[in-house]
Amino acid sequence: MHNAVQSFHYLNLVAYVALGVVTMLFLRRRRDRATRWAAIAFGSLGLLELLTLIPNHPGDLAERANGRLVIALLVVFPYFLFRFTNAFHTANRRLANALFLLSAILVFWTFALPKIPQQGEPRSGLFEAFVIVFFVHWAVLSVVSAWTLWRAGREEPTVARRRMQFLALATAVLTLALLLAVITTKQYSGLSLGSGMLASASVVAFLLGFSPPPILRIWWRTPEQARVQQAIVSLLTFAESQEEVASRVLEPAAGIVGARAIAIRNNQGVVVASWNVPDGAWASLEPGQTVSPLWDDARVVELEVADGSSMVVWTSPYAPVFGDEELRALKTLGALIGLAFDRVRLFQAERQARISLERADAVKTNFIALAAHELRTPMTTILGFITTLHALDERLDAEQRESVEAGLLQQTQRMANLVEQLLDLSRLDAEAIDITPERLDVRAHIEEIVDVAAADLAVVQIDVPVGTMADIDPHALDRIVTNLVTNAFRYGTPPVRVHAEQTDRHFRLTVEDEGDGVSSDFVPDLFERFTRGDGSRVITAGTGLGLAIARSYARAHGGDLVYEDAEPHGARFRLILPMATR
C-alpha cells in the first residue's frame, strides 16, 4: 500500500506540473481572459504539487508556513477554475466579488488556524469546521464549473464538445479525489490510494481537455470533416456567380465551428451571401463598419482568405479557445472559396468579353448596313443632282435650277448630320468628350435650342421659370435637347412641352408630346444604337442614333436620360443631371 500511494503521489506530481506547463503554453498562444484564468488555476495546481516536496515538520516555522500555503492554493483553485469557466460570458460582478471575498476569508482562516494536525493526529473541532467549509466551498464551485462546461459543450462542434466534457469530467473526478483525501486521516490507506488514483484520472482528463493528441482530434472531428469534404465537392462544381458559390458552402462552413451565423465578403468588401444573418445587420458588414454581434454572448471572428475576400463568423464564446483548429480548417476552406470566386470572376469576365464581342460584331454589322443604306441614299441623290446640273445646266430654267439646288443642299445636310452623329458616338465611346459645366440661364438657352430644333415653334410650350440658373455643359445640353425635341416632332404629336427646374441638387428636364408613345415591347431597346421601332420606320427615315447619343451625353455628364409614358398618352423623356454644391 505504501509503495502504491507513493507511486501515485509522484505520478500526480509529474502530471500536474506538466498540466501547468501545458496551460502556460496555451496562454502563450492565446492571450485572452479565459486562458489567463486557466493558466492561473492549473499553474497553481502544478505549484502546489511542487510545494508538497518540501517536508512539513511541526517544529519548523518555514515548513509549517509552506504547509499552510499548500492548503491556501487548494482553497483558491476552485475559485480560479470558476473564473475560467465563466470568463466566456460577461461576469456578474457581485457574484465574482462575493466569491473572491469568501475565498479570501478561507485563505485568511488557513493561516489563522492555531494548528494543522499531521497525518494520524486527531483533529480539533475548529479544524473540522474549517475542513467542512473548505470542502463545501470547493465542491460547490467545482460542480458549478463542471456543469457549466458540460452544458455549454452540448452546442459546440465535436472536438470542442469533447474537450469541454473532459474538463468537466476532470473537475468532478478531482472533487471526488479531494473528498477521499479529506475523509481519511491516514497517509497510507485504501482511501489515500483511491484519492491518488482519482487524482491521476483527473489530470489525464484535464490534459485531454486542454491538449488532446492529434489522432484523437482527427477521430473526434469526423462529422465536421464530412462537412468540409461536402463543401469542397460543392466548390469544385461549376457555378455562374459568387452568390451561387457562397450559398453552397455557407451552412457546411458554419457547422465546422458551430457558428450561429456566417457571411462571406468578396475582395471589394461586398457581402456575397450570408447564412442566418438578419437583413438589418448587412449594413454593419460594409468596409469600415463595426460588425454587429447579433447575440449578447456571440463572438465575432473575421477570417481573411485568399485574394482579399473574408468570412465573418458569429460563433459561441467557447469556439476561439476550444475550436482553434476548426477555425483554421474554416480558413483553409475560405481559401478554397477565394479560388472559386476567382474562377467565377474569370468565367464572368470571359462571358462578358464574349457578349461584348458579339455585341460589337452586331453593332459593326448594323453600322455597315446603316452606312450602306443611309449614306448610299443621299450620295445617290447628290450624284443624280450633280449629274443633272452637269448635263442639263443650260436647259434648266431658274425654278428648276433652284429645286435641284435645294434638293442637293437637303441631301448634303442629311449626310453631314449622319457623319456628325457617328463622330459623336466615336468620341463618347472613347470618353473623349470634355464635359465642362458653365453657369447657364436655363430658359434663355433652351429657347435658343428650340428655335433651331423645333419644326413649328407655335406648338412648343416652354415651362422654365425665368431666372433659373444651373451648372451645365452647354454643348451636352444642346445635343440632348435637340435630339429630344426633334424626335418629339418626328415621331410624336404636338403640342410639345419642355419643362426644366433645379431641385435637391439636381437639374431636371422633361420633353413630352401627345403622340402614341413607345410600345412596351420596344422600351428596353429604346436607347440602343441603330434600333428603331416598326412604327417609326413607317413614319419617317432615321438612323436610330439620336437617343443613344443623348443618353451617352447625359451619362458623360454624371446623370441619366430615361423614358416614361406620359399621361394620358404620349412619350416623356426625363433628363436628370447632378449639380455641384456651392
Coordinates of C-alpha atoms in Angstrom, one line a residue:
M1 CA 0.0 0.0 0.0
H2 CA 2.8 2.4 0.9
N3 CA 4.5 1.9 -2.4
A4 CA 1.3 2.3 -4.4
V5 CA 0.4 5.5 -2.6
Q6 CA 3.9 6.9 -3.1
S7 CA 3.9 5.9 -6.8
F8 CA 0.6 7.7 -7.4
H9 CA 2.0 10.7 -5.5
Y10 CA 5.0 11.1 -7.7
L11 CA 2.9 10.3 -10.8
N12 CA 0.5 13.0 -9.9
L13 CA 3.4 15.4 -9.1
V14 CA 4.8 15.0 -12.6
A15 CA 1.4 15.0 -14.3
Y16 CA 0.1 18.2 -12.6
V17 CA 3.3 20.1 -13.2
A18 CA 3.0 19.0 -16.9
L19 CA -0.6 20.3 -16.9
G20 CA 0.6 23.6 -15.5
V21 CA 3.2 23.8 -18.3
V22 CA 0.6 22.9 -20.9
T23 CA -1.7 25.7 -19.7
M24 CA 1.2 28.2 -19.8
L25 CA 1.9 27.2 -23.4
F26 CA -1.8 27.6 -24.0
L27 CA -1.7 31.1 -22.6
R28 CA 1.3 31.9 -24.8
R29 CA -0.7 31.0 -27.9
R30 CA -3.9 32.8 -26.8
R31 CA -3.6 35.8 -24.6
D32 CA -7.2 36.3 -23.6
R33 CA -9.1 36.4 -20.4
A34 CA -10.2 32.7 -20.4
T35 CA -6.7 31.3 -21.0
R36 CA -5.3 33.6 -18.3
W37 CA -7.6 32.2 -15.7
A38 CA -6.9 28.6 -16.9
A39 CA -3.1 29.2 -16.6
I40 CA -3.6 30.7 -13.1
A41 CA -5.8 27.8 -12.0
F42 CA -3.7 24.9 -13.3
G43 CA -0.4 26.7 -12.8
S44 CA -1.4 26.9 -9.1
L45 CA -2.0 23.1 -9.0
G46 CA 1.4 22.5 -10.5
L47 CA 3.0 24.8 -7.9
L48 CA 1.0 23.1 -5.2
E49 CA 2.5 19.7 -6.2
L50 CA 6.0 21.1 -6.2
L51 CA 5.5 22.5 -2.7
T52 CA 4.4 19.1 -1.4
L53 CA 8.0 18.0 -1.9
I54 CA 9.1 20.2 1.0
P55 CA 8.8 18.3 4.3
N56 CA 6.2 19.6 6.9
H57 CA 7.7 19.3 10.4
P58 CA 5.7 20.8 13.2
G59 CA 8.8 22.4 14.8
D60 CA 10.0 24.2 11.7
L61 CA 8.2 27.6 11.1
A62 CA 9.1 27.8 7.4
E63 CA 7.9 24.3 6.7
R64 CA 4.7 24.9 8.6
A65 CA 4.1 28.0 6.5
N66 CA 4.7 26.0 3.4
G67 CA 2.1 23.5 4.5
R68 CA -0.4 26.3 5.0
L69 CA 0.5 27.7 1.6
V70 CA -0.3 24.4 0.0
I71 CA -3.7 24.4 1.7
A72 CA -4.3 28.0 0.6
L73 CA -3.5 27.0 -3.0
L74 CA -6.1 24.3 -2.7
V75 CA -8.6 26.8 -1.4
V76 CA -8.2 29.3 -4.3
F77 CA -8.0 26.6 -7.1
P78 CA -11.8 26.2 -7.4
Y79 CA -12.2 30.0 -7.4
F80 CA -9.7 30.2 -10.3
L81 CA -11.5 27.4 -12.1
F82 CA -14.8 29.1 -11.7
R83 CA -13.4 32.3 -13.1
F84 CA -12.0 30.3 -16.1
T85 CA -15.3 28.6 -16.9
N86 CA -17.3 31.9 -16.6
A87 CA -14.7 34.0 -18.5
F88 CA -16.6 33.3 -21.7
H89 CA -19.5 35.4 -20.6
T90 CA -20.0 38.8 -19.1
A91 CA -19.1 38.3 -15.4
N92 CA -21.6 39.0 -12.7
R93 CA -19.5 41.5 -10.7
R94 CA -21.5 41.0 -7.4
L95 CA -21.1 37.2 -7.6
A96 CA -17.4 37.5 -8.5
N97 CA -16.8 39.8 -5.6
A98 CA -18.7 37.6 -3.2
L99 CA -16.7 34.5 -4.3
F100 CA -13.4 36.4 -4.0
L101 CA -14.3 37.6 -0.5
L102 CA -15.3 34.0 0.5
S103 CA -12.0 32.6 -0.9
A104 CA -10.0 35.4 0.8
I105 CA -11.7 34.6 4.2
L106 CA -10.8 30.9 3.8
V107 CA -7.2 31.8 2.9
F108 CA -7.1 34.0 6.0
W109 CA -8.6 31.2 8.1
T110 CA -6.0 28.8 6.7
F111 CA -3.1 31.0 8.1
A112 CA -5.1 31.8 11.3
L113 CA -5.5 28.2 12.3
P114 CA -3.5 27.6 15.5
K115 CA -2.5 24.1 14.4
I116 CA -2.9 21.9 11.4
P117 CA -2.8 18.2 12.5
Q118 CA -0.3 15.9 10.9
Q119 CA -1.4 12.6 9.3
G120 CA -2.7 10.3 12.0
E121 CA -3.2 13.1 14.6
P122 CA -6.6 13.8 16.0
R123 CA -8.5 16.9 14.5
S124 CA -9.8 19.7 16.6
G125 CA -13.4 20.9 16.3
L126 CA -12.1 24.2 14.8
F127 CA -10.1 22.3 12.2
E128 CA -13.1 20.0 11.4
A129 CA -15.2 23.1 10.8
F130 CA -12.6 24.6 8.5
V131 CA -12.4 21.3 6.6
I132 CA -16.2 21.2 6.2
V133 CA -16.4 24.8 4.9
F134 CA -13.3 24.3 2.7
F135 CA -14.8 21.2 1.1
V136 CA -18.3 22.8 0.6
H137 CA -16.6 25.8 -1.0
W138 CA -14.5 23.5 -3.2
A139 CA -17.4 21.2 -4.1
V140 CA -19.9 23.9 -5.0
L141 CA -17.6 25.9 -7.2
S142 CA -16.2 22.8 -8.9
V143 CA -19.6 21.3 -9.6
V144 CA -20.9 24.6 -10.9
S145 CA -17.8 24.9 -13.1
A146 CA -18.2 21.3 -14.4
W147 CA -21.9 21.7 -15.1
T148 CA -21.3 25.0 -16.9
L149 CA -18.7 23.4 -19.2
W150 CA -20.7 20.3 -19.8
R151 CA -23.9 22.2 -20.7
A152 CA -22.2 24.7 -22.9
G153 CA -20.3 21.9 -24.7
R154 CA -23.5 20.4 -26.0
E155 CA -23.9 23.2 -28.5
E156 CA -20.3 23.0 -29.8
P157 CA -18.8 21.0 -32.7
T158 CA -17.4 17.6 -31.8
V159 CA -13.8 18.5 -30.9
A160 CA -14.8 21.5 -28.7
R161 CA -17.6 19.5 -27.1
R162 CA -15.3 16.5 -26.2
R163 CA -12.6 18.9 -24.8
M164 CA -15.1 20.7 -22.7
Q165 CA -16.7 17.4 -21.5
F166 CA -13.3 16.1 -20.5
L167 CA -12.6 19.3 -18.5
A168 CA -16.0 19.0 -16.8
L169 CA -15.4 15.3 -16.0
A170 CA -11.8 16.0 -14.7
T171 CA -13.2 18.7 -12.4
A172 CA -15.8 16.3 -11.0
V173 CA -13.2 13.5 -10.5
L174 CA -10.8 15.8 -8.8
T175 CA -13.6 16.8 -6.4
L176 CA -14.1 13.1 -5.5
A177 CA -10.4 12.7 -5.0
L178 CA -10.3 15.6 -2.6
L179 CA -13.4 14.2 -0.8
L180 CA -11.5 10.9 -0.2
A181 CA -8.4 12.8 1.0
V182 CA -10.5 14.9 3.4
I183 CA -12.2 11.8 4.9
T184 CA -9.1 9.8 5.7
T185 CA -6.6 10.7 8.4
K186 CA -4.2 8.0 7.4
Q187 CA -1.5 8.7 4.8
Y188 CA -1.2 5.1 3.6
S189 CA -4.7 3.7 3.4
G190 CA -7.2 2.5 0.8
L191 CA -8.9 5.9 0.8
S192 CA -5.5 7.6 0.2
L193 CA -4.8 5.2 -2.7
G194 CA -8.2 5.8 -4.1
S195 CA -7.7 9.5 -3.8
G196 CA -4.4 9.2 -5.7
M197 CA -5.9 7.1 -8.5
L198 CA -8.8 9.6 -9.0
A199 CA -6.3 12.5 -9.0
S200 CA -4.3 10.7 -11.7
A201 CA -7.5 10.1 -13.7
S202 CA -8.4 13.7 -13.3
V203 CA -5.1 15.1 -14.6
V204 CA -5.3 12.8 -17.6
A205 CA -8.8 14.2 -18.4
F206 CA -7.5 17.7 -17.8
L207 CA -4.7 17.1 -20.3
L208 CA -7.1 15.7 -22.9
G209 CA -9.3 18.7 -22.5
F210 CA -6.5 21.2 -22.9
S211 CA -4.2 19.5 -25.4
P212 CA -5.7 16.3 -26.9
P213 CA -3.3 14.4 -29.2
P214 CA -3.7 14.9 -32.9
I215 CA -5.0 11.4 -33.6
L216 CA -7.8 11.9 -31.1
R217 CA -8.7 15.2 -32.6
I218 CA -8.9 13.6 -36.0
W219 CA -11.2 10.9 -34.7
W220 CA -13.5 13.4 -32.9
R221 CA -13.5 15.7 -36.0
T222 CA -15.0 13.0 -38.3
P223 CA -18.5 14.6 -38.5
E224 CA -17.1 18.1 -39.3
Q225 CA -14.6 16.6 -41.7
A226 CA -17.5 15.1 -43.7
R227 CA -19.0 18.7 -43.9
V228 CA -15.7 20.0 -45.1
Q229 CA -15.5 17.4 -47.8
Q230 CA -19.1 18.1 -48.8
A231 CA -18.2 21.8 -49.1
I232 CA -15.1 21.2 -51.1
V233 CA -17.0 19.0 -53.6
S234 CA -19.6 21.8 -54.0
L235 CA -16.8 24.3 -54.7
L236 CA -15.5 22.1 -57.5
T237 CA -18.9 22.1 -59.2
F238 CA -19.4 24.8 -61.8
A239 CA -21.1 28.0 -60.7
E240 CA -22.0 31.1 -62.6
S241 CA -21.9 33.6 -59.8
Q242 CA -20.2 34.3 -56.5
E243 CA -23.6 34.2 -54.8
E244 CA -24.1 30.6 -56.0
V245 CA -20.7 29.5 -54.7
A246 CA -21.3 31.1 -51.3
S247 CA -24.7 29.7 -50.9
R248 CA -23.4 26.1 -51.4
V249 CA -20.8 26.3 -48.6
L250 CA -22.3 28.6 -46.0
E251 CA -24.2 26.1 -43.9
P252 CA -21.4 23.4 -44.0
A253 CA -18.8 26.0 -43.2
A254 CA -20.9 27.2 -40.2
G255 CA -21.2 23.6 -39.0
I256 CA -17.4 23.2 -38.8
V257 CA -17.1 25.7 -35.9
G258 CA -20.7 25.6 -34.7
A259 CA -21.3 29.1 -35.9
R260 CA -24.7 30.7 -35.3
A261 CA -24.3 32.8 -38.5
I262 CA -21.8 33.4 -41.2
A263 CA -21.3 35.8 -44.1
I264 CA -18.8 35.9 -47.0
R265 CA -17.4 39.2 -48.4
N266 CA -15.5 39.4 -51.7
N267 CA -12.3 41.4 -52.3
Q268 CA -14.3 44.5 -52.8
G269 CA -15.8 44.2 -49.4
V270 CA -19.3 43.4 -50.8
V271 CA -21.3 40.8 -48.9
V272 CA -21.8 38.0 -51.4
A273 CA -24.1 35.8 -49.3
S274 CA -24.9 35.0 -45.7
W275 CA -26.5 32.4 -43.6
N276 CA -28.7 33.2 -40.6
V277 CA -27.7 36.9 -40.7
P278 CA -30.7 39.2 -40.4
D279 CA -31.1 41.7 -43.3
G280 CA -30.7 44.6 -40.9
A281 CA -27.2 43.5 -40.0
W282 CA -25.8 43.7 -43.5
A283 CA -25.0 47.4 -43.2
S284 CA -22.6 46.6 -40.3
L285 CA -20.6 44.3 -42.7
E286 CA -19.6 47.1 -45.0
P287 CA -15.9 48.1 -45.0
G288 CA -15.0 50.4 -42.1
Q289 CA -18.1 49.5 -40.1
T290 CA -18.1 47.6 -36.7
V291 CA -19.7 44.2 -37.1
S292 CA -22.8 43.8 -35.0
P293 CA -22.5 40.9 -32.5
L294 CA -26.2 39.9 -33.2
W295 CA -26.3 37.9 -29.9
D296 CA -25.2 39.1 -26.4
D297 CA -22.8 36.1 -25.9
A298 CA -21.7 35.7 -29.6
R299 CA -18.1 36.2 -30.6
V300 CA -17.4 37.7 -34.0
V301 CA -14.4 36.2 -35.8
E302 CA -13.2 37.7 -39.1
L303 CA -11.1 35.3 -41.2
E304 CA -9.1 36.7 -44.1
V305 CA -9.0 34.3 -47.0
A306 CA -7.4 34.3 -50.5
D307 CA -7.4 37.4 -52.8
G308 CA -8.7 39.7 -50.1
S309 CA -12.0 38.0 -49.5
S310 CA -13.1 37.4 -45.9
M311 CA -15.5 35.5 -43.8
V312 CA -17.3 36.9 -40.8
V313 CA -18.3 34.2 -38.3
W314 CA -20.7 34.7 -35.4
T315 CA -19.7 31.8 -33.1
S316 CA -20.0 30.8 -29.5
P317 CA -17.6 32.3 -27.0
Y318 CA -16.0 28.9 -26.5
A319 CA -15.0 28.4 -30.1
P320 CA -11.9 30.6 -30.2
V321 CA -10.5 28.7 -27.2
F322 CA -11.6 25.1 -27.8
G323 CA -12.1 25.2 -31.6
D324 CA -8.9 26.9 -32.7
E325 CA -8.1 24.1 -35.2
E326 CA -11.6 24.2 -36.5
L327 CA -11.2 27.9 -37.2
R328 CA -8.0 27.1 -39.1
A329 CA -9.9 24.5 -41.1
L330 CA -12.6 27.1 -41.8
K331 CA -9.8 29.5 -43.0
T332 CA -8.5 26.7 -45.3
L333 CA -12.0 26.3 -46.7
G334 CA -12.1 30.1 -47.1
A335 CA -9.0 29.9 -49.2
L336 CA -10.8 27.4 -51.5
I337 CA -13.8 29.7 -51.6
G338 CA -11.5 32.5 -52.7
L339 CA -10.2 30.3 -55.5
A340 CA -13.8 29.5 -56.5
F341 CA -14.5 33.2 -56.5
D342 CA -11.5 33.8 -58.9
R343 CA -12.9 31.1 -61.2
V344 CA -16.3 32.7 -61.2
R345 CA -14.7 36.1 -62.0
L346 CA -12.7 34.6 -64.8
F347 CA -15.9 32.9 -66.2
Q348 CA -17.9 36.1 -65.9
A349 CA -15.1 38.2 -67.5
E350 CA -14.9 35.7 -70.3
R351 CA -18.6 35.7 -70.8
Q352 CA -18.8 39.4 -70.6
A353 CA -15.9 39.6 -73.2
R354 CA -17.8 37.2 -75.4
I355 CA -21.0 39.2 -75.1
S356 CA -19.1 42.4 -75.8
L357 CA -17.5 40.9 -78.8
E358 CA -20.9 39.6 -80.1
R359 CA -22.4 43.0 -79.4
A360 CA -19.6 44.8 -81.1
D361 CA -19.9 42.4 -84.1
A362 CA -23.7 43.1 -84.2
V363 CA -23.0 46.9 -83.9
K364 CA -20.4 46.6 -86.7
T365 CA -22.9 44.7 -88.9
N366 CA -25.6 47.3 -88.2
F367 CA -23.2 50.1 -88.8
I368 CA -22.1 48.7 -92.2
A369 CA -25.8 48.1 -93.1
L370 CA -26.7 51.6 -91.9
A371 CA -23.8 53.2 -93.7
A372 CA -24.5 51.2 -96.9
H373 CA -28.2 52.3 -96.8
E374 CA -28.1 55.7 -95.2
L375 CA -25.1 57.0 -96.9
R376 CA -25.9 55.5 -100.2
T377 CA -29.3 57.2 -100.4
P378 CA -28.0 60.8 -100.1
M379 CA -24.9 60.0 -102.1
T380 CA -27.0 58.6 -104.9
T381 CA -29.3 61.6 -104.8
I382 CA -26.4 64.0 -104.7
L383 CA -24.8 62.2 -107.6
G384 CA -28.1 62.5 -109.5
F385 CA -28.4 66.2 -108.9
I386 CA -24.8 66.9 -109.8
T387 CA -25.1 64.8 -113.0
T388 CA -28.3 66.7 -113.8
L389 CA -26.7 70.0 -113.3
H390 CA -23.6 69.0 -115.3
A391 CA -25.6 67.6 -118.3
L392 CA -28.6 69.8 -118.4
D393 CA -27.3 73.0 -116.8
E394 CA -28.2 75.2 -119.9
R395 CA -31.7 73.6 -120.3
L396 CA -32.8 74.3 -116.8
D397 CA -34.8 77.4 -116.0
A398 CA -34.4 79.3 -112.8
E399 CA -37.2 77.5 -111.0
Q400 CA -35.8 74.1 -111.9
R401 CA -32.3 75.0 -111.0
E402 CA -33.5 76.3 -107.6
S403 CA -35.3 73.0 -107.0
V404 CA -32.2 71.0 -107.8
E405 CA -30.0 73.1 -105.6
A406 CA -32.5 72.8 -102.7
G407 CA -32.5 69.0 -103.0
L408 CA -28.8 68.9 -103.2
L409 CA -28.5 71.0 -100.1
Q410 CA -31.0 68.8 -98.2
Q411 CA -29.2 65.6 -99.0
T412 CA -25.8 67.2 -98.2
Q413 CA -27.2 68.3 -94.8
R414 CA -28.6 64.8 -94.2
M415 CA -25.2 63.2 -94.9
A416 CA -23.4 65.8 -92.7
N417 CA -25.8 65.0 -89.8
L418 CA -25.2 61.3 -90.2
V419 CA -21.4 61.8 -90.2
E420 CA -21.7 64.1 -87.1
Q421 CA -23.7 61.5 -85.2
L422 CA -21.2 58.8 -86.0
L423 CA -18.4 61.1 -84.8
D424 CA -20.3 61.9 -81.6
L425 CA -20.6 58.2 -80.9
S426 CA -17.0 57.6 -81.6
R427 CA -15.9 60.4 -79.2
L428 CA -18.3 59.2 -76.5
D429 CA -17.1 55.6 -76.7
A430 CA -13.5 56.8 -76.4
E431 CA -14.5 59.1 -73.5
A432 CA -13.0 62.0 -75.4
I433 CA -16.0 64.3 -74.8
D434 CA -14.8 67.0 -72.4
I435 CA -17.7 67.9 -70.1
T436 CA -17.2 71.5 -68.8
P437 CA -20.2 72.8 -66.9
E438 CA -20.9 76.5 -67.1
R439 CA -23.3 78.7 -65.3
L440 CA -26.3 79.0 -67.7
D441 CA -29.5 80.9 -67.9
V442 CA -31.6 77.7 -68.5
R443 CA -34.7 79.3 -70.1
A444 CA -32.7 81.5 -72.5
H445 CA -30.5 78.6 -73.5
I446 CA -33.5 76.2 -74.1
E447 CA -35.3 78.9 -76.1
E448 CA -32.3 79.1 -78.4
I449 CA -32.1 75.3 -78.8
V450 CA -35.9 75.0 -79.5
D451 CA -35.7 77.9 -82.1
V452 CA -33.4 75.7 -84.2
A453 CA -34.7 72.2 -83.5
A454 CA -38.5 72.7 -83.5
A455 CA -40.4 72.2 -86.7
D456 CA -43.1 74.6 -85.5
L457 CA -42.4 77.0 -82.7
A458 CA -46.1 77.7 -82.2
V459 CA -46.8 74.2 -80.8
V460 CA -43.9 74.2 -78.3
Q461 CA -44.6 75.1 -74.7
I462 CA -41.5 76.0 -72.7
D463 CA -42.1 75.8 -68.9
V464 CA -38.9 77.0 -67.3
P465 CA -39.1 79.6 -64.5
V466 CA -37.4 82.9 -65.5
G467 CA -34.0 83.3 -63.8
T468 CA -33.4 79.5 -63.4
M469 CA -29.6 79.0 -63.3
A470 CA -27.7 75.7 -63.5
D471 CA -24.2 74.5 -64.0
I472 CA -24.4 72.5 -67.2
D473 CA -22.1 71.8 -70.2
P474 CA -23.8 73.9 -72.9
H475 CA -22.8 71.6 -75.8
A476 CA -24.1 68.5 -74.0
L477 CA -27.4 70.2 -73.2
D478 CA -27.7 71.3 -76.8
R479 CA -27.1 67.8 -78.2
I480 CA -29.6 66.2 -75.7
V481 CA -32.4 68.7 -76.0
T482 CA -32.0 68.9 -79.8
N483 CA -32.4 65.2 -80.2
L484 CA -35.4 65.1 -77.8
V485 CA -37.3 68.0 -79.5
T486 CA -36.5 66.7 -83.0
N487 CA -37.8 63.2 -82.1
A488 CA -40.9 64.7 -80.5
F489 CA -41.9 66.3 -83.8
R490 CA -40.7 63.4 -85.9
Y491 CA -42.4 60.6 -84.1
G492 CA -44.9 62.2 -81.7
T493 CA -47.8 64.6 -81.9
P494 CA -47.9 68.3 -80.9
P495 CA -48.0 70.1 -78.6
V496 CA -44.5 69.5 -77.4
R497 CA -43.8 70.6 -73.8
V498 CA -40.3 71.3 -72.4
H499 CA -40.1 71.7 -68.6
A500 CA -37.0 72.3 -66.5
E501 CA -36.2 73.0 -62.9
Q502 CA -33.4 72.7 -60.4
T503 CA -34.3 70.9 -57.2
D504 CA -32.5 68.9 -54.5
R505 CA -29.1 69.5 -56.1
H506 CA -30.3 68.1 -59.4
F507 CA -31.2 69.6 -62.7
R508 CA -34.3 68.0 -64.2
L509 CA -35.7 68.5 -67.7
T510 CA -38.6 66.7 -69.4
V511 CA -39.7 66.8 -73.1
E512 CA -43.0 65.2 -73.8
D513 CA -45.6 65.1 -76.6
E514 CA -49.1 63.8 -77.0
G515 CA -48.5 61.0 -79.6
D516 CA -48.9 57.3 -79.2
G517 CA -45.7 56.9 -77.1
V518 CA -43.4 54.0 -77.3
S519 CA -44.7 50.4 -77.3
S520 CA -43.8 48.5 -74.1
D521 CA -42.1 45.8 -76.2
F522 CA -39.6 48.3 -77.6
V523 CA -38.9 50.3 -74.5
P524 CA -36.0 48.1 -73.3
D525 CA -34.2 48.7 -76.7
L526 CA -35.2 52.4 -77.0
F527 CA -31.7 53.7 -76.2
E528 CA -29.8 51.1 -78.1
R529 CA -27.8 52.1 -81.2
F530 CA -29.3 51.6 -84.7
T531 CA -32.6 50.4 -83.2
R532 CA -35.9 51.8 -84.4
G533 CA -39.4 50.7 -83.7
D534 CA -41.5 49.3 -86.5
G535 CA -43.9 52.3 -86.3
S536 CA -41.0 54.8 -86.6
R537 CA -39.8 53.2 -89.8
V538 CA -43.1 53.8 -91.4
I539 CA -43.4 57.3 -90.1
T540 CA -40.0 58.7 -91.2
A541 CA -36.5 57.8 -92.1
G542 CA -33.8 57.9 -89.4
T543 CA -30.6 56.3 -88.2
G544 CA -31.7 55.2 -84.7
L545 CA -28.7 57.0 -83.2
G546 CA -30.3 60.1 -81.7
L547 CA -31.5 58.7 -78.3
A548 CA -28.3 56.7 -77.9
I549 CA -26.2 59.8 -78.3
A550 CA -28.5 61.8 -76.0
R551 CA -28.2 59.3 -73.2
S552 CA -24.5 58.9 -73.7
Y553 CA -24.1 62.7 -73.2
A554 CA -26.3 62.6 -70.1
R555 CA -24.2 59.8 -68.5
A556 CA -21.0 61.5 -69.5
H557 CA -22.3 64.5 -67.5
G558 CA -22.8 62.2 -64.5
G559 CA -26.6 61.9 -65.0
D560 CA -29.1 59.9 -67.0
L561 CA -31.9 60.0 -69.6
V562 CA -34.9 57.8 -69.0
Y563 CA -38.2 57.2 -70.8
E564 CA -41.7 57.0 -69.2
D565 CA -45.2 57.1 -70.6
A566 CA -46.9 60.5 -70.5
E567 CA -50.5 60.9 -69.1
P568 CA -53.0 60.3 -70.6
H569 CA -50.9 59.3 -73.6
G570 CA -47.6 60.3 -75.3
A571 CA -43.9 60.0 -74.7
R572 CA -42.0 61.7 -71.9
F573 CA -38.2 61.8 -71.8
R574 CA -36.7 62.9 -68.4
L575 CA -33.1 64.2 -68.1
I576 CA -31.5 64.2 -64.7
L577 CA -28.1 65.8 -64.1
P578 CA -26.4 66.3 -60.7
M579 CA -25.4 69.8 -59.7
A580 CA -22.2 70.6 -57.8
T581 CA -22.9 72.1 -54.4
R582 CA -21.8 75.7 -53.9

